Short mmCIF file of C-alpha atoms in Angstrom, two decimals:
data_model
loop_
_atom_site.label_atom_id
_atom_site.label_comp_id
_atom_site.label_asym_id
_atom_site.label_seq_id
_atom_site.Cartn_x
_atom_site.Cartn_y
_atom_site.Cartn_z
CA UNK A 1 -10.43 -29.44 1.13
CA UNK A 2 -7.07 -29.77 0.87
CA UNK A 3 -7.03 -33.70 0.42
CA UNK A 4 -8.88 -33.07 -3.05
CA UNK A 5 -5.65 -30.65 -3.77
CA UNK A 6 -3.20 -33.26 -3.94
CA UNK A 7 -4.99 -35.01 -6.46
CA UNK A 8 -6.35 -32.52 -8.87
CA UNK A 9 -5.26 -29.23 -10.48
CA UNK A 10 -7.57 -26.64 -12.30
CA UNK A 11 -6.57 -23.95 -14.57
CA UNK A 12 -8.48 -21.18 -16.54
CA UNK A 13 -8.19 -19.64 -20.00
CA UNK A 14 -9.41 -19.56 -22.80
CA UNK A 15 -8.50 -22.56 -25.41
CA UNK A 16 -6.12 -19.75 -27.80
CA UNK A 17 -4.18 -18.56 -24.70
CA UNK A 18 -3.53 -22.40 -24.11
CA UNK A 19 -2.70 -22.97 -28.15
CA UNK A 20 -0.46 -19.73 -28.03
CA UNK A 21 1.40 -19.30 -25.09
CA UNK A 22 2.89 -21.53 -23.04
CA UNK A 23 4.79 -21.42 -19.40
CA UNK A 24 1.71 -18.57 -18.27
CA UNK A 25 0.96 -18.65 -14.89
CA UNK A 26 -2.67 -19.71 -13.52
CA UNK A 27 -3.86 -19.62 -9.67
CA UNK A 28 -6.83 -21.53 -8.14
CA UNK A 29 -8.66 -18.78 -6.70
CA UNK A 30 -11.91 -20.82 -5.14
CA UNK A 31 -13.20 -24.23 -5.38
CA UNK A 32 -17.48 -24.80 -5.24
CA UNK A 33 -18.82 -28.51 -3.18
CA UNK A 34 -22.05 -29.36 -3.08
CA UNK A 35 -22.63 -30.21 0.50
CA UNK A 36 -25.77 -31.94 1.88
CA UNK A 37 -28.18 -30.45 3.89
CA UNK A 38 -29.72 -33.15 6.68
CA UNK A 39 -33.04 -33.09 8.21
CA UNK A 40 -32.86 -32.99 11.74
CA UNK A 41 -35.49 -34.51 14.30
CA UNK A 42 -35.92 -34.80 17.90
CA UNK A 43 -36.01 -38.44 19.04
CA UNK A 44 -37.14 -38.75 22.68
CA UNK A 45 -34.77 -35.48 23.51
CA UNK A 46 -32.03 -36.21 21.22
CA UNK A 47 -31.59 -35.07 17.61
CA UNK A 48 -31.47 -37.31 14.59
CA UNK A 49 -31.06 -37.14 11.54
CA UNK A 50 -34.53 -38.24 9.69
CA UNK A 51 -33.53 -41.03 7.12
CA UNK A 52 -37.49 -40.77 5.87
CA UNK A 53 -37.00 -36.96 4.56
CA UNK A 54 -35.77 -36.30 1.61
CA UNK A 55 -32.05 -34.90 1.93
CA UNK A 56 -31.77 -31.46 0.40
CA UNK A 57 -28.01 -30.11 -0.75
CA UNK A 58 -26.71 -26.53 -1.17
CA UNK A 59 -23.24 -25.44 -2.97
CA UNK A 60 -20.58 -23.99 -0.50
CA UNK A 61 -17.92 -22.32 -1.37
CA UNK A 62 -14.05 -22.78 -0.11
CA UNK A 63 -10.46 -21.54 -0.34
CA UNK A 64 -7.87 -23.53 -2.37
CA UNK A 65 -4.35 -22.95 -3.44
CA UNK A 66 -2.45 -24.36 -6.08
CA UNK A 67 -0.88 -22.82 -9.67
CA UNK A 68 -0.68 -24.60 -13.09
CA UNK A 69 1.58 -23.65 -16.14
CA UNK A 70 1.04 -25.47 -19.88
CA UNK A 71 4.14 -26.27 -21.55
CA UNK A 72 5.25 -28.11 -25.28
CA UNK A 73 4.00 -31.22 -26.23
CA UNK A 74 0.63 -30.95 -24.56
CA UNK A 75 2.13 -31.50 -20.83
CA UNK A 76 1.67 -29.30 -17.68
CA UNK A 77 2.44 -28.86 -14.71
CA UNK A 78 0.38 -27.88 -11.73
CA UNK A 79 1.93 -26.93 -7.92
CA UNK A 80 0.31 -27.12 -4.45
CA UNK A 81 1.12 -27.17 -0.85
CA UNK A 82 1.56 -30.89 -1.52
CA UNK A 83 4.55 -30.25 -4.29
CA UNK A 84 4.50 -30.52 -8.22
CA UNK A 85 3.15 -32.55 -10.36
CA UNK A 86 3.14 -33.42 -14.23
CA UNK A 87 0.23 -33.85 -16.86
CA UNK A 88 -0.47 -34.09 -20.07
CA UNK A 89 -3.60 -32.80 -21.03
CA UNK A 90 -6.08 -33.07 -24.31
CA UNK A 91 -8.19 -29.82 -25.69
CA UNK A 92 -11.85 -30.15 -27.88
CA UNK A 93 -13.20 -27.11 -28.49
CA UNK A 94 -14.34 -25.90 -25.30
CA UNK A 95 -13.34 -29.08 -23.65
CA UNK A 96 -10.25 -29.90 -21.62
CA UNK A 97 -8.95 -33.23 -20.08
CA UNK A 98 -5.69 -33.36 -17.91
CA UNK A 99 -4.05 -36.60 -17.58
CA UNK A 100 -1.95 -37.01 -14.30
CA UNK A 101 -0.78 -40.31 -12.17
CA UNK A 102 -3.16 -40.48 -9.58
CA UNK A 103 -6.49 -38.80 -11.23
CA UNK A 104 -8.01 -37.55 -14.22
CA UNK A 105 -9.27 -33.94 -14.34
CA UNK A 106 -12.07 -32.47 -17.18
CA UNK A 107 -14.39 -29.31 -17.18
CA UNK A 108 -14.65 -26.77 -19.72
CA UNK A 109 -13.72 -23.57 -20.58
CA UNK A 110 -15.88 -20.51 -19.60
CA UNK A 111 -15.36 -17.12 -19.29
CA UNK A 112 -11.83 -16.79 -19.32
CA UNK A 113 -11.58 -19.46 -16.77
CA UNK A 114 -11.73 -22.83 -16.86
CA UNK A 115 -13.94 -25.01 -14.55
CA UNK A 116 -12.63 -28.87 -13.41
CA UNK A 117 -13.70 -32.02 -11.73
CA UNK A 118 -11.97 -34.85 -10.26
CA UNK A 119 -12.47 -38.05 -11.01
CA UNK A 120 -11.49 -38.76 -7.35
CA UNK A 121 -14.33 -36.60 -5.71
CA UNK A 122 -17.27 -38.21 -3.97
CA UNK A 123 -19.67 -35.27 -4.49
CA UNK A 124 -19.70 -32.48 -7.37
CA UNK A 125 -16.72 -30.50 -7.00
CA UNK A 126 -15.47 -27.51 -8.79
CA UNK A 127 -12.33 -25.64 -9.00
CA UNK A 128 -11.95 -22.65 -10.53
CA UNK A 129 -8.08 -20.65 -12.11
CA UNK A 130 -7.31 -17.55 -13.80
CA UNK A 131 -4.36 -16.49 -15.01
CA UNK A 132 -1.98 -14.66 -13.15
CA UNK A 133 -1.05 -11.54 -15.84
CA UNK A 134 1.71 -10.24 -13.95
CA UNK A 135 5.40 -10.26 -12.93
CA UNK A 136 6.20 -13.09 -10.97
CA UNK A 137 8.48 -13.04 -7.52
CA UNK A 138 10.43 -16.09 -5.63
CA UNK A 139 9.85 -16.78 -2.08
CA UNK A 140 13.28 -16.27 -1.41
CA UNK A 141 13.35 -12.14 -1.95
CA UNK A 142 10.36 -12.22 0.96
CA UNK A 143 12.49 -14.20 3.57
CA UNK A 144 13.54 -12.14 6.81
CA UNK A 145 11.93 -9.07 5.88
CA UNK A 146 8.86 -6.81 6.95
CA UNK A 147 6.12 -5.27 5.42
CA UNK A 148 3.01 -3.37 6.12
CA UNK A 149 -0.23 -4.34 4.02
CA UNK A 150 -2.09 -1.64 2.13
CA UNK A 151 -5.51 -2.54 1.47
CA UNK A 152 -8.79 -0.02 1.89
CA UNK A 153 -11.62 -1.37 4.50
CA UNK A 154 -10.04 -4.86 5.55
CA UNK A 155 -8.71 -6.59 8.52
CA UNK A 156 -4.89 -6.87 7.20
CA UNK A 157 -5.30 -3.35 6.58
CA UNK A 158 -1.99 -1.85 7.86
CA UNK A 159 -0.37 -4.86 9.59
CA UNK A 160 2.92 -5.84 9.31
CA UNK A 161 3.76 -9.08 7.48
CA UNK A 162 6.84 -10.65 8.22
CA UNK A 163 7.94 -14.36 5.98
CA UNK A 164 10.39 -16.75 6.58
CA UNK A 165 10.99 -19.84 4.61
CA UNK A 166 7.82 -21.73 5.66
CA UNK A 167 5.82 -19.18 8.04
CA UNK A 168 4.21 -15.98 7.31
CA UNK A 169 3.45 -14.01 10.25
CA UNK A 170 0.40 -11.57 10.73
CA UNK A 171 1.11 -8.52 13.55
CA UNK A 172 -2.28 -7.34 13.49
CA UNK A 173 -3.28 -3.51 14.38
CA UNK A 174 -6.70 -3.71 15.10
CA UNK A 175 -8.25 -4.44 18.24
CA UNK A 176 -10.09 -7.43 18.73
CA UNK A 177 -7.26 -9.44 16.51
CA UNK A 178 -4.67 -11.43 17.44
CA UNK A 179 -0.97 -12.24 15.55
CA UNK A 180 -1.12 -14.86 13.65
CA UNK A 181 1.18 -17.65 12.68
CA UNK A 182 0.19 -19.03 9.01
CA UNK A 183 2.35 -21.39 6.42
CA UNK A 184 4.75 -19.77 3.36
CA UNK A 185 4.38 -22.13 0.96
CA UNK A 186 7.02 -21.57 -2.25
CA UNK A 187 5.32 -22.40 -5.73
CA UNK A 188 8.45 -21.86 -8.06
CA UNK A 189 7.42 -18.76 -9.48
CA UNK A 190 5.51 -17.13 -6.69
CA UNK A 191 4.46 -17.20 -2.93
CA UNK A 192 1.82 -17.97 -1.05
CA UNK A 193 -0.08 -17.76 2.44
CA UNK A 194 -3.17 -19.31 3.31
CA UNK A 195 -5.00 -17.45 5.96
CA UNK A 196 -8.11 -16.95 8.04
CA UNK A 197 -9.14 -14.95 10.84
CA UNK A 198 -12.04 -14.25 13.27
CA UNK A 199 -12.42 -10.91 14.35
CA UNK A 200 -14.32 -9.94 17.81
CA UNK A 201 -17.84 -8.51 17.40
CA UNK A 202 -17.88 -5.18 17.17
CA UNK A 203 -14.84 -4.66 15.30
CA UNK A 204 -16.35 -4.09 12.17
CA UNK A 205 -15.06 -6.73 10.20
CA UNK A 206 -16.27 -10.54 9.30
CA UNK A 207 -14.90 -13.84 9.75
CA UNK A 208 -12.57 -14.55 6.32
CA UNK A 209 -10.72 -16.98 4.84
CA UNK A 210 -8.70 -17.32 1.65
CA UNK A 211 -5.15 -17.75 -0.17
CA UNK A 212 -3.26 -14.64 -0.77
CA UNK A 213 -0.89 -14.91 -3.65
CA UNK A 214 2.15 -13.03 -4.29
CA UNK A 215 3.67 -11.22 -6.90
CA UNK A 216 5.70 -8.78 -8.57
CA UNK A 217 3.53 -6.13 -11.39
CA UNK A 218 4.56 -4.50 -13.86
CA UNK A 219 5.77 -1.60 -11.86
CA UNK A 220 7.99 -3.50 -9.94
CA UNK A 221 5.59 -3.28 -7.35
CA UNK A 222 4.89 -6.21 -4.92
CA UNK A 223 1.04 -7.25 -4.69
CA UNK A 224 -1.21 -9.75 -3.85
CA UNK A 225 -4.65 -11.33 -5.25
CA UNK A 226 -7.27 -13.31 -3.21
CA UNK A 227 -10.52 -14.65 -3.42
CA UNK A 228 -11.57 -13.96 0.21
CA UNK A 229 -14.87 -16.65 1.60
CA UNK A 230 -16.84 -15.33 4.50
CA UNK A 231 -20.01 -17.22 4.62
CA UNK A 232 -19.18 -19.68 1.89
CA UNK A 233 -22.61 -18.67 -0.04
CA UNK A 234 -21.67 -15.92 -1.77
CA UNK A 235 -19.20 -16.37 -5.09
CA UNK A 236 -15.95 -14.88 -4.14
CA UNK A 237 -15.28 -11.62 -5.54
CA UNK A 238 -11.07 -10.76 -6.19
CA UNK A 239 -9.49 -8.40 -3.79
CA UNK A 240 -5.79 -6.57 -3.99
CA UNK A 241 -3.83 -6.10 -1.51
CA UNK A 242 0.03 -3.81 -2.06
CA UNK A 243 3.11 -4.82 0.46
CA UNK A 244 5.26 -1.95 1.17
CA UNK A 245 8.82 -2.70 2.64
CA UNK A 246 10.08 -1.58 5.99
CA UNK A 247 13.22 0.15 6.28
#
């Protein structure tokens, strides 16, 4: 997925949020891709796939991670794990175009979120913001120290987190997991760690996926939001996590 993210950026609101206030913070939380679905038959002991059968398709769904802000002058710009990068972008109604050098994005808006495609995608492709209502936080204040995540009935559940300039490491707790090494990626007004992890049977948990963004609420307190995929069928559903320092 993440060749679509250096050519594309999504956001979500709704069109007076745009019109009224600019420089607010939006994060992809999940992008939808129809993916094909091949009939497979056995060809003197080997399997094929059978051209004659119709080819049937089924939407998955997938991390992504990237953050957009609108500015004056219709003009925006968007920031991934590939860097920034500027557009200019055209509302109509519930329409929205965004203008950049190497693609053109459109969708609409719906539901407090607004829904893109690339012009650059070779299958139907969604991506899907919100807006980030909260405090924001640099990378920087995370650098060289520790903290231990507080989340009810989840793998990171009480493991330590520990970031550096480009790594964020995972000590997990729980038995069947394994610390994990995972990329700190700075995106000028927040941070952000992609992760995923497969747990042994029997621990209780599922395989998982997802971007965990961080930032600062209005309490000071530091938090983070994903969109966690397990099976990639299911719509993701948000999840908040709370990092608490160590002394």
């Amino acid at each position: 997925m993440r060749k679509h993210l250096v050519v594309f950026s999504l956001i979500l609101c709704s069109i007076p949020a745009i019109a009224q206030k600019q420089n607010e913070l939006w994060i992809m939380t999940y992008v939808k891709v129809l993916q094909p679905v091949y009939t497979m038959v056995d060809n003197n002991g080997s399997f094929e796939i059978d051209d004659s059968a119709p080819q049937d398709s089924s939407f998955l769904y997938n991390s992504g991670l990237m953050t957009f802000k609108f500015g004056a002058q219709n003009r925006a710009t968007s920031i991934s794990w590939d860097g920034p990068e500027k557009w200019t972008f055209d509302l109509d109604q519930n329409e929205i175009q965004l203008y950049g050098q190497r693609d053109t994005l459109y969708g609409k808006v719906e539901n407090k979120q607004i829904v893109l495609s690339s012009t650059l995608d070779d299958r139907p492709t969604f991506y899907y913001f919100e807006k980030l209502d909260a405090k924001t936080l640099s990378t920087n204040n995370l650098v060289s120290k520790t903290y231990t995540v507080n989340i009810d009935n989840h793998i990171l559940s009480n493991n330590k987190l520990t970031f550096t300039t480009d790594t964020t490491q995972v000590f997990n707790n729980k038995a069947g997991s394994l610390r994990k090494v995972f990329f700190t990626y700075d995106l000028d007004d927040i941070s952000a760690f992609e992760f995923d992890f497969y747990p042994e049977a029997g621990t209780g948990f599922q395989q998982e996926l997802g971007t965990v963004y961080i930032f600062q609420d209005q309490e000071n307190e530091l938090k983070g939001v994903f969109f966690p995929i397990y099976d990639g069928l299911e719509v993701p559903e948000r999840k908040y996590l709370k990092l608490e320092p160590q002394n």
